[in-house]
Coordinates of C-alpha atoms and ligand atoms in Angstrom, one line a residue:
M433 CA 23.2 12.4 7.9
R434 CA 23.6 9.1 6.1
Y435 CA 21.2 6.2 6.4
A436 CA 23.3 4.1 8.7
L437 CA 24.1 6.9 11.1
W438 CA 20.5 7.9 11.1
V439 CA 19.4 4.4 12.0
L440 CA 21.8 4.4 14.9
A441 CA 20.6 7.9 16.1
L442 CA 17.0 6.7 16.0
A443 CA 17.8 3.5 17.9
L444 CA 19.5 5.6 20.6
S445 CA 16.7 8.1 20.8
G446 CA 13.7 5.7 20.8
C447 CA 12.3 4.2 24.0
V448 CA 11.3 0.9 22.5
T449 CA 8.8 -1.3 24.4
V450 CA 8.1 -4.1 22.0
D451 CA 5.2 -6.4 23.1
T452 CA 6.6 -9.9 22.7
D453 CA 3.5 -11.8 23.8
L454 CA 0.6 -10.3 21.9
D455 CA -2.9 -11.5 22.7
H456 CA -4.4 -12.1 19.2
R457 CA -8.0 -11.6 20.2
T458 CA -9.4 -9.6 17.3
Q459 CA -11.7 -11.6 15.1
V460 CA -13.6 -10.6 12.0
A461 CA -17.1 -12.0 12.2
D462 CA -17.9 -11.7 8.5
W463 CA -15.7 -9.9 6.0
R464 CA -18.8 -8.9 4.0
D465 CA -19.5 -6.4 6.8
E466 CA -16.2 -4.6 6.4
V467 CA -15.4 -1.4 4.4
I468 CA -11.7 -1.1 3.6
Y469 CA -9.8 2.2 3.7
Q470 CA -6.4 2.1 1.9
V471 CA -3.7 4.5 3.0
M472 CA -0.2 5.1 1.8
V473 CA 1.4 5.7 5.2
D474 CA 4.1 8.2 4.0
R475 CA 1.4 10.4 2.6
F476 CA -1.3 10.3 5.2
E477 CA -0.2 12.2 8.3
D478 CA 3.2 13.1 9.9
G479 CA 2.8 12.4 13.6
D480 CA 6.4 12.3 14.5
P481 CA 9.0 14.7 13.1
N482 CA 11.9 12.7 14.7
N483 CA 11.7 10.1 11.9
N484 CA 11.8 12.7 9.0
F485 CA 15.2 11.7 7.6
N486 CA 15.5 12.3 3.9
V487 CA 12.2 14.0 3.6
D488 CA 11.4 16.4 0.8
Y489 CA 7.9 17.6 0.3
R490 CA 8.7 19.3 -3.0
R491 CA 9.5 16.1 -4.8
P492 CA 6.6 13.7 -5.4
S493 CA 9.2 10.8 -5.6
A494 CA 10.6 11.5 -2.1
Y495 CA 9.6 10.6 1.4
H496 CA 7.1 13.1 2.8
G497 CA 7.2 12.2 6.5
G498 CA 3.9 10.4 7.1
D499 CA 4.1 7.6 9.7
W500 CA 2.2 5.2 12.0
Q501 CA 1.9 7.8 14.8
G502 CA 0.2 10.0 12.2
L503 CA -2.4 7.3 11.6
I504 CA -2.9 6.9 15.3
N505 CA -3.5 10.6 15.6
R506 CA -6.1 10.5 12.8
L507 CA -8.2 7.5 13.8
D508 CA -11.0 9.8 14.9
Y509 CA -11.2 11.0 11.3
I510 CA -11.1 7.4 9.9
Q511 CA -13.8 6.3 12.3
T512 CA -16.0 9.4 11.5
L513 CA -15.9 8.3 7.8
G514 CA -17.2 4.9 9.0
V515 CA -14.7 2.6 7.4
T516 CA -14.0 -0.6 9.4
A517 CA -10.7 -1.9 8.1
L518 CA -7.4 -0.1 7.5
W519 CA -5.1 -1.3 4.7
I520 CA -1.6 0.1 5.3
S521 CA 1.3 0.2 2.8
P522 CA 4.2 -2.2 3.4
V523 CA 6.1 -2.0 6.8
V524 CA 9.3 -3.8 6.0
R525 CA 12.7 -2.1 5.7
N526 CA 13.4 -0.9 2.1
V527 CA 16.3 0.2 0.0
E528 CA 16.2 4.0 0.8
E529 CA 16.3 5.3 -2.7
D530 CA 17.2 4.3 -6.3
A531 CA 18.0 6.5 -9.2
G532 CA 16.4 9.6 -7.5
F533 CA 13.3 7.7 -6.4
A534 CA 12.6 7.0 -2.8
S535 CA 11.0 3.9 -1.3
Y536 CA 8.2 5.9 0.5
H537 CA 5.6 3.4 -1.0
G538 CA 7.4 0.5 0.8
Y539 CA 7.6 -2.0 -2.1
W540 CA 11.4 -2.3 -2.3
T541 CA 12.2 -4.9 0.4
Q542 CA 15.7 -5.1 1.8
D543 CA 14.9 -6.7 5.2
F544 CA 11.8 -8.9 5.5
L545 CA 11.9 -9.0 9.3
N546 CA 12.5 -5.4 10.3
V547 CA 10.4 -2.3 10.1
N548 CA 10.9 0.8 7.9
L549 CA 12.1 3.4 10.4
H550 CA 10.6 6.2 8.4
F551 CA 7.2 5.0 9.8
G552 CA 8.2 4.2 13.4
D553 CA 9.6 1.2 15.3
L554 CA 8.0 -2.2 15.9
A555 CA 6.5 -0.9 19.2
K556 CA 4.8 1.9 17.3
L557 CA 3.4 -0.5 14.7
Q558 CA 2.0 -2.6 17.5
A559 CA 0.5 0.5 19.1
L560 CA -1.2 1.4 15.8
V561 CA -2.7 -2.0 15.4
R562 CA -3.8 -2.0 19.1
A563 CA -5.3 1.4 18.8
C564 CA -7.3 0.3 15.7
H565 CA -8.5 -2.9 17.4
D566 CA -9.6 -0.9 20.4
R567 CA -12.0 0.9 18.0
G568 CA -13.1 -2.2 16.2
I569 CA -11.0 -1.3 13.2
K570 CA -9.2 -4.3 11.6
V571 CA -5.7 -3.8 10.0
I572 CA -4.6 -5.2 6.6
L573 CA -0.9 -5.5 5.8
D574 CA 0.3 -5.0 2.3
V575 CA 3.0 -7.7 1.5
V576 CA 5.3 -8.4 -1.4
T577 CA 6.2 -12.1 -2.1
N578 CA 7.3 -11.7 -5.7
H579 CA 10.5 -9.7 -5.5
I580 CA 13.0 -7.8 -3.4
G581 CA 14.4 -4.3 -4.0
Q582 CA 17.2 -3.7 -6.5
L583 CA 19.9 -5.2 -4.3
F584 CA 22.1 -6.9 -6.8
F585 CA 23.3 -6.4 -10.4
Y586 CA 24.2 -8.9 -13.1
D587 CA 27.9 -8.7 -13.7
I588 CA 27.6 -9.4 -17.4
N589 CA 31.1 -8.3 -18.3
R590 CA 32.5 -9.9 -15.1
N591 CA 34.5 -6.9 -13.9
G592 CA 32.9 -6.7 -10.5
Q593 CA 31.2 -3.3 -11.0
P594 CA 27.8 -2.3 -12.4
D595 CA 28.2 -1.0 -16.0
I596 CA 26.2 -0.1 -19.1
V597 CA 27.1 -2.9 -21.6
F598 CA 26.5 -3.0 -25.4
F599 CA 25.3 -5.8 -27.6
G600 CA 25.8 -6.2 -31.3
G601 CA 27.3 -3.7 -33.7
G602 CA 30.7 -5.5 -33.6
G603 CA 31.6 -4.2 -30.2
P604 CA 32.3 -6.2 -27.0
G605 CA 29.7 -8.9 -26.5
S606 CA 28.5 -8.8 -30.1
G607 CA 28.1 -12.5 -29.7
S608 CA 25.0 -12.2 -27.5
Q609 CA 22.6 -15.1 -28.5
N610 CA 19.6 -13.9 -26.4
P611 CA 16.6 -15.4 -28.2
D612 CA 14.2 -13.0 -26.5
Q613 CA 15.7 -9.7 -27.8
P614 CA 16.4 -8.3 -31.3
S615 CA 20.0 -8.7 -32.4
D616 CA 20.6 -5.1 -33.5
L617 CA 22.8 -2.7 -31.5
R618 CA 21.4 -2.4 -28.0
R619 CA 22.6 -1.0 -24.7
S620 CA 21.8 -2.5 -21.4
S621 CA 22.2 -1.8 -17.7
E622 CA 23.8 -4.5 -15.6
W623 CA 21.3 -3.4 -12.9
D624 CA 18.3 -4.1 -15.1
P625 CA 19.1 -6.0 -18.3
E626 CA 16.4 -7.2 -20.7
Y627 CA 14.6 -10.6 -20.4
D628 CA 16.6 -13.7 -21.5
S629 CA 14.7 -17.0 -21.2
R630 CA 18.1 -18.8 -20.7
G631 CA 18.9 -16.5 -17.7
V632 CA 21.0 -13.4 -18.1
Q633 CA 24.3 -14.4 -19.8
G634 CA 27.8 -13.1 -19.2
F635 CA 30.1 -12.4 -22.1
T636 CA 33.5 -11.1 -23.1
S637 CA 34.8 -10.2 -26.5
L638 CA 35.1 -13.9 -27.1
G639 CA 31.4 -14.4 -26.8
E640 CA 29.0 -15.7 -24.1
N641 CA 30.4 -17.5 -21.2
G642 CA 27.6 -18.8 -19.0
P643 CA 25.1 -17.2 -16.5
A644 CA 26.1 -13.7 -15.5
P645 CA 27.3 -13.6 -11.8
V646 CA 25.0 -12.0 -9.3
V647 CA 26.8 -9.3 -7.3
W648 CA 25.3 -8.1 -4.0
V649 CA 25.9 -4.4 -3.3
E650 CA 27.1 -2.8 -0.1
Q651 CA 25.8 0.8 0.0
P652 CA 24.8 1.3 3.6
E653 CA 24.4 5.1 3.0
I654 CA 21.2 4.2 1.1
N655 CA 20.5 0.9 2.8
R656 CA 21.3 -0.9 -0.4
T657 CA 22.8 -3.9 1.3
P658 CA 22.2 -7.7 0.8
P659 CA 18.7 -8.9 1.7
M660 CA 17.8 -10.1 5.2
P661 CA 17.3 -12.7 6.6
A662 CA 20.6 -13.9 5.2
E663 CA 19.2 -17.0 3.5
F664 CA 17.7 -14.6 0.9
Q665 CA 21.3 -14.0 -0.3
N666 CA 21.4 -17.2 -2.2
P667 CA 21.6 -16.3 -5.9
D668 CA 19.7 -19.5 -6.8
W669 CA 16.7 -18.1 -5.0
Y670 CA 16.2 -15.6 -7.9
N671 CA 15.0 -16.3 -11.4
R672 CA 17.8 -14.1 -12.9
R673 CA 16.2 -13.7 -16.3
G674 CA 16.2 -9.9 -16.4
R675 CA 13.4 -7.4 -16.8
V676 CA 10.0 -8.1 -18.4
T677 CA 10.2 -6.6 -21.9
V678 CA 7.2 -8.2 -23.6
W679 CA 4.9 -5.4 -22.5
E680 CA 6.8 -3.1 -24.9
N681 CA 5.2 -5.0 -27.8
E682 CA 2.5 -6.9 -26.1
A683 CA 0.4 -7.5 -29.2
A684 CA 3.2 -9.5 -30.8
A685 CA 3.4 -12.0 -28.0
T686 CA 1.3 -15.1 -27.4
F687 CA -0.5 -15.2 -24.1
E688 CA 1.7 -18.0 -22.9
Y689 CA 4.9 -16.2 -23.6
R690 CA 3.7 -13.0 -22.0
R691 CA 2.8 -15.0 -18.9
E692 CA 6.3 -16.6 -18.9
Q693 CA 7.9 -13.2 -18.8
E694 CA 5.5 -11.8 -16.3
I695 CA 6.1 -14.7 -13.9
L696 CA 9.8 -15.1 -14.3
G697 CA 11.1 -11.7 -15.2
D698 CA 12.3 -8.9 -12.9
F699 CA 9.6 -6.3 -12.2
P700 CA 10.4 -2.9 -13.9
G701 CA 12.8 -0.9 -11.7
G702 CA 15.2 -3.8 -11.3
L703 CA 13.1 -5.5 -8.6
K704 CA 14.7 -8.9 -8.5
D705 CA 12.4 -11.8 -9.0
L706 CA 12.3 -14.5 -6.4
A707 CA 12.2 -18.1 -7.6
T708 CA 8.9 -18.7 -5.9
H709 CA 8.5 -22.2 -7.4
R710 CA 11.3 -23.4 -5.2
R711 CA 10.2 -25.2 -2.0
D712 CA 12.9 -23.5 0.1
V713 CA 11.9 -20.0 -1.1
Q714 CA 8.3 -20.8 -0.4
E715 CA 9.1 -21.9 3.1
A716 CA 11.2 -18.8 3.8
L717 CA 8.4 -16.5 2.6
V718 CA 5.9 -18.4 4.7
R719 CA 8.1 -17.9 7.8
V720 CA 8.7 -14.2 7.3
F721 CA 5.0 -13.4 6.7
Q722 CA 3.8 -15.6 9.5
Y723 CA 6.1 -13.6 11.7
W724 CA 4.2 -10.4 10.9
I725 CA 0.8 -11.9 11.8
D726 CA 2.2 -12.8 15.2
A727 CA 4.4 -9.7 15.8
A728 CA 1.8 -7.1 15.0
D729 CA -1.5 -8.9 15.1
F730 CA -2.7 -8.2 11.5
D731 CA -6.1 -9.4 10.4
A732 CA -5.5 -9.8 6.7
F733 CA -2.9 -9.5 3.9
R734 CA -3.2 -7.6 0.6
I735 CA -0.7 -9.3 -1.6
D736 CA 1.2 -7.3 -4.2
T737 CA 2.0 -8.3 -7.8
L738 CA 0.0 -11.5 -7.7
K739 CA 0.1 -11.6 -11.5
H740 CA 3.9 -12.0 -11.4
Q741 CA 3.8 -15.3 -9.6
E742 CA 2.5 -18.7 -10.5
P743 CA -0.9 -19.5 -8.9
A744 CA 0.6 -22.6 -7.4
F745 CA 2.7 -20.5 -5.1
F746 CA -0.4 -19.2 -3.3
E747 CA -1.7 -22.7 -2.9
V748 CA 1.3 -23.2 -0.6
F749 CA 1.5 -19.7 0.9
A750 CA -2.2 -19.0 1.6
P751 CA -3.0 -22.3 3.5
A752 CA 0.2 -21.8 5.6
M753 CA -1.1 -18.3 6.7
R754 CA -4.6 -19.6 7.4
K755 CA -3.3 -22.4 9.6
F756 CA -0.9 -20.2 11.4
A757 CA -3.4 -17.5 12.1
K758 CA -5.9 -20.1 13.4
R759 CA -3.2 -21.5 15.7
L760 CA -2.8 -18.0 17.2
G761 CA -6.5 -17.9 17.8
K762 CA -7.4 -15.7 14.9
Q763 CA -10.4 -16.7 12.8
N764 CA -11.1 -15.5 9.2
F765 CA -7.6 -14.3 8.3
F766 CA -8.3 -12.8 4.9
M767 CA -6.0 -12.7 1.8
F768 CA -6.7 -10.8 -1.3
G769 CA -4.3 -10.3 -4.2
E770 CA -3.5 -7.7 -6.7
A771 CA -3.3 -8.9 -10.3
F772 CA -3.1 -5.6 -12.1
D773 CA -5.0 -6.8 -15.2
G774 CA -8.4 -6.4 -16.7
N775 CA -8.5 -10.0 -17.8
D776 CA -11.3 -11.3 -15.6
A777 CA -10.4 -15.0 -16.2
L778 CA -6.8 -14.4 -15.1
L779 CA -8.0 -12.8 -11.9
G780 CA -10.3 -15.7 -11.2
S781 CA -7.6 -18.3 -11.8
Y782 CA -5.8 -17.1 -8.6
T783 CA -8.8 -17.8 -6.4
Q784 CA -9.0 -21.5 -7.3
G785 CA -7.9 -24.4 -5.1
Q786 CA -6.4 -23.3 -1.8
G787 CA -5.1 -20.0 -3.1
V788 CA -6.1 -16.5 -2.1
D789 CA -9.6 -15.8 -0.9
S790 CA -10.2 -13.0 -3.2
V791 CA -8.6 -10.5 -5.6
F792 CA -8.7 -6.8 -6.1
Y793 CA -11.5 -6.6 -8.7
F794 CA -9.6 -4.9 -11.6
S795 CA -12.1 -6.0 -14.2
A796 CA -14.9 -4.1 -12.4
K797 CA -12.6 -1.1 -12.1
Y798 CA -12.2 -1.0 -15.9
R799 CA -15.6 -2.2 -17.1
V800 CA -18.0 -0.8 -14.5
F801 CA -16.4 2.2 -12.8
N802 CA -14.5 3.6 -15.7
G803 CA -16.6 2.1 -18.5
V804 CA -20.2 2.6 -17.3
F805 CA -19.9 5.4 -14.7
G806 CA -17.0 7.2 -16.3
N807 CA -17.4 6.7 -20.1
G808 CA -21.2 6.2 -20.2
D809 CA -21.1 2.6 -21.5
A810 CA -24.3 0.7 -21.4
T811 CA -25.3 -0.5 -17.9
A812 CA -25.8 -4.0 -19.4
N813 CA -22.0 -4.2 -18.9
V814 CA -22.5 -4.3 -15.2
Q815 CA -24.8 -7.3 -15.4
R816 CA -22.6 -9.0 -17.9
L817 CA -19.5 -8.8 -15.8
Y818 CA -21.5 -10.1 -12.9
E819 CA -22.7 -13.1 -14.8
E820 CA -19.1 -13.8 -16.0
R821 CA -18.2 -14.7 -12.4
S822 CA -19.6 -18.2 -13.1
A823 CA -18.3 -18.5 -16.6
E824 CA -16.6 -21.9 -17.1
D825 CA -13.2 -21.0 -18.7
V826 CA -12.3 -24.5 -17.5
P827 CA -15.3 -26.9 -18.0
G828 CA -17.1 -27.5 -14.8
R829 CA -15.2 -24.8 -12.9
P830 CA -16.6 -21.3 -12.3
R831 CA -14.2 -18.4 -13.0
Y832 CA -14.2 -17.3 -9.4
S833 CA -13.9 -20.2 -7.0
I834 CA -17.0 -21.4 -5.2
T835 CA -15.1 -24.1 -3.3
P836 CA -14.6 -23.2 0.4
K837 CA -10.9 -23.1 1.5
E838 CA -9.7 -25.3 4.3
D839 CA -9.6 -23.1 7.5
G840 CA -11.0 -20.4 5.2
L841 CA -13.5 -17.6 5.6
T842 CA -16.8 -18.1 7.2
D843 CA -19.9 -16.0 7.6
S844 CA -21.1 -14.8 11.0
E845 CA -22.9 -18.1 11.6
G846 CA -19.8 -20.1 10.7
A847 CA -20.9 -21.2 7.2
P848 CA -18.2 -21.0 4.5
L849 CA -17.8 -17.8 2.4
V850 CA -16.5 -18.1 -1.2
T851 CA -14.8 -15.8 -3.5
P852 CA -17.7 -14.2 -5.4
Q853 CA -19.1 -13.0 -2.0
V854 CA -15.8 -11.2 -1.0
L855 CA -14.4 -9.6 -4.2
V856 CA -12.7 -6.3 -3.3
N857 CA -14.3 -3.5 -5.3
F858 CA -12.5 -0.2 -5.8
M859 CA -12.4 2.8 -8.1
D860 CA -9.2 4.5 -7.0
N861 CA -5.9 3.1 -5.8
H862 CA -2.2 4.0 -5.7
D863 CA -1.4 2.5 -9.1
V864 CA -4.1 4.0 -11.3
P865 CA -5.1 7.7 -12.0
R866 CA -7.9 8.7 -9.7
F867 CA -11.4 8.5 -11.0
L868 CA -11.8 12.3 -10.8
Y869 CA -8.6 12.8 -12.9
E870 CA -10.0 10.7 -15.7
F871 CA -13.6 11.8 -15.3
P872 CA -13.6 15.3 -13.7
E873 CA -17.2 15.4 -12.7
L874 CA -18.2 15.2 -9.1
A875 CA -21.6 13.8 -10.1
K876 CA -20.0 10.9 -11.9
L877 CA -17.9 10.1 -8.8
H878 CA -20.9 10.3 -6.6
A879 CA -22.9 7.9 -8.7
A880 CA -20.0 5.5 -8.9
L881 CA -19.7 5.7 -5.1
V882 CA -23.3 4.6 -4.7
Y883 CA -22.5 1.5 -6.7
L884 CA -19.3 0.8 -4.8
L885 CA -21.0 0.9 -1.5
T886 CA -24.2 -1.0 -2.4
I887 CA -23.0 -3.8 -4.6
D888 CA -21.8 -7.1 -3.1
G889 CA -18.2 -7.9 -2.1
I890 CA -16.0 -5.7 0.1
P891 CA -15.8 -2.0 -0.9
C892 CA -12.3 -0.4 -0.7
I893 CA -11.9 3.3 -0.5
Y894 CA -8.4 4.8 -1.3
Y895 CA -7.6 7.7 1.1
G896 CA -8.5 11.0 -0.4
T897 CA -11.4 9.8 -2.6
E898 CA -13.7 11.2 0.2
Q899 CA -11.9 14.5 -0.2
A900 CA -12.5 14.5 -4.0
F901 CA -8.8 14.2 -4.7
D902 CA -8.1 14.1 -8.5
G903 CA -4.4 13.1 -8.8
G904 CA -3.3 11.6 -12.1
P905 CA -0.9 8.7 -12.7
D906 CA 1.7 7.6 -10.1
P907 CA 3.0 9.6 -8.2
S908 CA 0.4 12.3 -8.6
N909 CA -2.3 10.0 -7.1
R910 CA -0.3 9.7 -3.9
E911 CA -1.2 13.1 -2.5
D912 CA -0.4 14.4 0.9
M913 CA -3.6 13.8 2.9
W914 CA -2.9 16.5 5.4
L915 CA -3.4 19.1 2.7
S916 CA -7.2 18.3 3.0
G917 CA -7.2 19.5 6.6
F918 CA -9.0 16.2 7.3
A919 CA -12.3 18.1 6.8
T920 CA -15.4 16.2 7.5
D921 CA -17.9 18.6 6.1
G922 CA -17.3 18.3 2.3
A923 CA -20.0 17.0 0.0
T924 CA -18.0 13.9 -1.0
F925 CA -17.0 13.1 2.5
K926 CA -20.6 13.3 3.7
H927 CA -21.8 11.2 0.7
V928 CA -19.4 8.4 1.5
Q929 CA -20.2 8.7 5.2
Q930 CA -23.9 8.4 4.5
L931 CA -23.5 5.4 2.2
I932 CA -21.3 3.6 4.7
A933 CA -23.8 4.3 7.4
L934 CA -26.6 2.8 5.2
R935 CA -24.5 -0.2 4.4
K936 CA -24.0 -0.8 8.2
E937 CA -27.7 -0.3 9.0
L938 CA -29.2 -2.4 6.1
A939 CA -27.9 -6.0 6.3
P940 CA -29.0 -6.8 2.7
L941 CA -26.5 -4.2 1.4
R942 CA -23.7 -6.0 3.1
R943 CA -24.7 -9.6 2.8
G944 CA -27.6 -9.9 0.4
D945 CA -27.7 -11.9 -2.8
V946 CA -27.9 -9.7 -5.9
T947 CA -30.7 -9.8 -8.4
F948 CA -30.5 -7.5 -11.4
R949 CA -33.9 -5.8 -12.0
W950 CA -32.9 -3.6 -14.9
S951 CA -29.9 -3.0 -17.1
T952 CA -29.8 -1.9 -20.7
E953 CA -27.8 -1.8 -23.9
H954 CA -29.3 1.7 -24.5
T955 CA -27.0 4.7 -24.3
G956 CA -28.9 7.3 -26.4
D957 CA -32.2 9.1 -25.6
E958 CA -34.2 5.9 -24.9
S959 CA -36.2 6.3 -21.7
D960 CA -34.1 3.6 -19.9
A961 CA -30.7 4.6 -21.1
G962 CA -28.3 4.7 -18.1
L963 CA -30.6 2.9 -15.8
L964 CA -29.2 0.3 -13.5
A965 CA -31.4 -1.4 -10.9
F966 CA -30.5 -4.3 -8.6
E967 CA -32.0 -5.7 -5.5
R968 CA -30.2 -7.3 -2.6
A969 CA -32.1 -9.7 -0.3
Y970 CA -31.0 -11.1 3.0
Q971 CA -33.0 -13.0 5.6
G972 CA -36.4 -11.7 4.3
A973 CA -35.3 -8.1 4.0
R974 CA -34.6 -6.5 0.7
V975 CA -33.2 -3.2 -0.7
L976 CA -33.7 -2.0 -4.2
V977 CA -30.9 0.2 -5.6
L978 CA -31.5 2.4 -8.6
I979 CA -28.7 4.4 -10.3
N980 CA -28.8 6.7 -13.3
A981 CA -25.4 6.5 -15.0
Q982 CA -26.3 9.3 -17.5
D983 CA -26.3 13.0 -17.3
R984 CA -30.0 13.7 -17.8
T985 CA -33.1 13.1 -15.8
L986 CA -34.6 9.6 -16.3
S987 CA -38.2 8.4 -16.1
H988 CA -38.9 4.9 -16.9
P989 CA -42.0 2.8 -16.0
G990 CA -42.2 -0.9 -15.3
V991 CA -39.0 -1.7 -13.3
P992 CA -39.7 -5.1 -11.7
T993 CA -39.2 -5.5 -7.9
G994 CA -39.4 -8.3 -5.4
F995 CA -41.7 -6.2 -3.2
A996 CA -45.4 -7.0 -2.8
P997 CA -47.8 -4.9 -4.9
G998 CA -48.9 -1.8 -3.0
T999 CA -45.9 -1.6 -0.8
T1000 CA -44.7 1.9 -0.1
L1001 CA -40.9 2.3 -0.6
T1002 CA -38.8 5.0 1.0
D1003 CA -35.7 6.3 -0.6
R1004 CA -33.1 6.4 2.2
L1005 CA -31.0 9.0 0.3
S1006 CA -33.8 11.6 -0.2
G1007 CA -36.7 10.5 1.9
D1008 CA -39.0 10.4 -1.2
Q1009 CA -41.6 7.7 -1.3
V1010 CA -42.5 5.4 -4.2
A1011 CA -45.4 3.1 -4.5
V1012 CA -45.1 -0.5 -5.9
G1013 CA -47.8 -1.0 -8.5
A1014 CA -50.3 -3.8 -8.8
D1015 CA -48.0 -5.7 -11.1
G1016 CA -45.1 -5.4 -8.6
T1017 CA -43.2 -2.8 -10.7
I1018 CA -42.2 0.8 -10.0
R1019 CA -41.6 3.8 -12.1
A1020 CA -37.9 4.9 -11.9
E1021 CA -37.6 8.6 -11.6
L1022 CA -34.0 9.8 -11.3
G1023 CA -32.2 13.1 -11.6
A1024 CA -29.0 13.3 -13.7
R1025 CA -26.6 10.7 -12.2
G1026 CA -29.0 10.3 -9.4
A1027 CA -29.6 7.3 -7.2
R1028 CA -32.2 5.8 -4.9
I1029 CA -31.8 3.2 -2.2
L1030 CA -35.3 1.9 -1.6
V1031 CA -36.6 0.0 1.4
A1032 CA -40.1 -1.0 2.4
R1033 CA -41.2 1.4 5.1
Ligands
LIG1984 CA1 7.3 11.6 10.4
LIG1985 CA1 30.2 -5.2 -14.8
LIG1986 CA1 7.8 -13.7 -10.3

């Protein structure tokens, strides 16, 4: 059955009761109290076989049948783990497949205002959000504002069909003057030609002849049809410069030139880049994503490919979302963006002004989770990255914004929250190999999880981490969750569950200021090598966290604390007790990759 017929069959079979007047009652009191759980809907649970068109479990690049009903069916599991906010993969209708790869991940938009029928209909999406809200679970929507799916080709040779064209070597088009590409013989797909800062050029044997025409495609059998709403069919709404190529030889490019390509080029895979500097494009994107807040009652957005847009776009988009959510009666609508980059200063630049509230903390993924807990780098790196949050890359302006946004996030008492308090920490996601793939030692994972769930910011757990999934690069890291049997008795599940429970019980772990008590440059056999100690204090209560990032027992005296001399501390992980000495210090005694979460008791 082809796509169009399948859509028709689904429409006839479904009994759709869309709620057109939602009551937007769910409020987030304080985002620091939340623990995010990220799911790729297609891979979590198949709750409805009726939408399993074009499903093939044997191919990792195909749809696997997971859907919103599956999530509804597994909310008990999600709640048992203890997470409080569910981040779901994109919901909009996609190009069905492209070059043998399917759009199960949801990042290939064809229609900004309709749902992807693989996952259910709008009524089912509303039912999912309602079912989550009934349990106090908030829902975060993944949105793409940078590009659409591969819906047009550049007709470089102007024959009306998509071709492979050749440049140089004396053949047709040998006159290509593209300043961004080497001039030797080169082949190029009209679907996805290489970057040209002038815009992709057309040519004949007589030479270049102006911008290559954009040709929209009608292939309803794979839902490759012009974008909707129809205003997105304006060729001027796209940058039309072709695919980012600078990554292939990144070292040779200046930072500015790399940023130009990243921001204006098509994302690899022929994903056509929207001209998001244009006022009319900005307004159209504001309208379609405001629609989703209203239509399904989402509580937050995770914004894809932040790095491929100019920060100025988000100074228009983010305030428009905040104002709209507030008008609906929703406080604390939260937006965090994904800039897939270890450059901490670049991440911070997106949080300035009225832009996004927060970012996915990639620099911590690389430097802390992979670096310290995976590779055994010195724990001083943790403290260093922390202190860089206030580095002044621009004089007088901390790297991560400490200026409250208008209509922005507040704490439970209504005082403003700023970016460094709500950075989204993660060790696994759908774009990087899982931690256990790169560092196949459960003890390392467990030590890293202690850090994730005790440091400040908002922890984000990618589905399957709690099942010790160890998938490699995309698509291996997008495992079928149902293969785990949704077991709740595994060691890693119980570890995560215990840490989340402690975070909920102990307010300093959620909201407390951080004071580093010990970190070290040592990585050898010194007595403090691998030791990380930090304290979190909130409204007079404090929690001291000790983690041993190395694979040997550790015993080190004289770790300072903020507790009064003579206080007896209890480790909430083991029940052991530790006495604070007359000088206010304790002796750190930790097993290999062990941890303690100490409270006065
Ligand atoms: Ca299904
Ligand atoms: Ca052509
Ligand atoms: Ca862009």
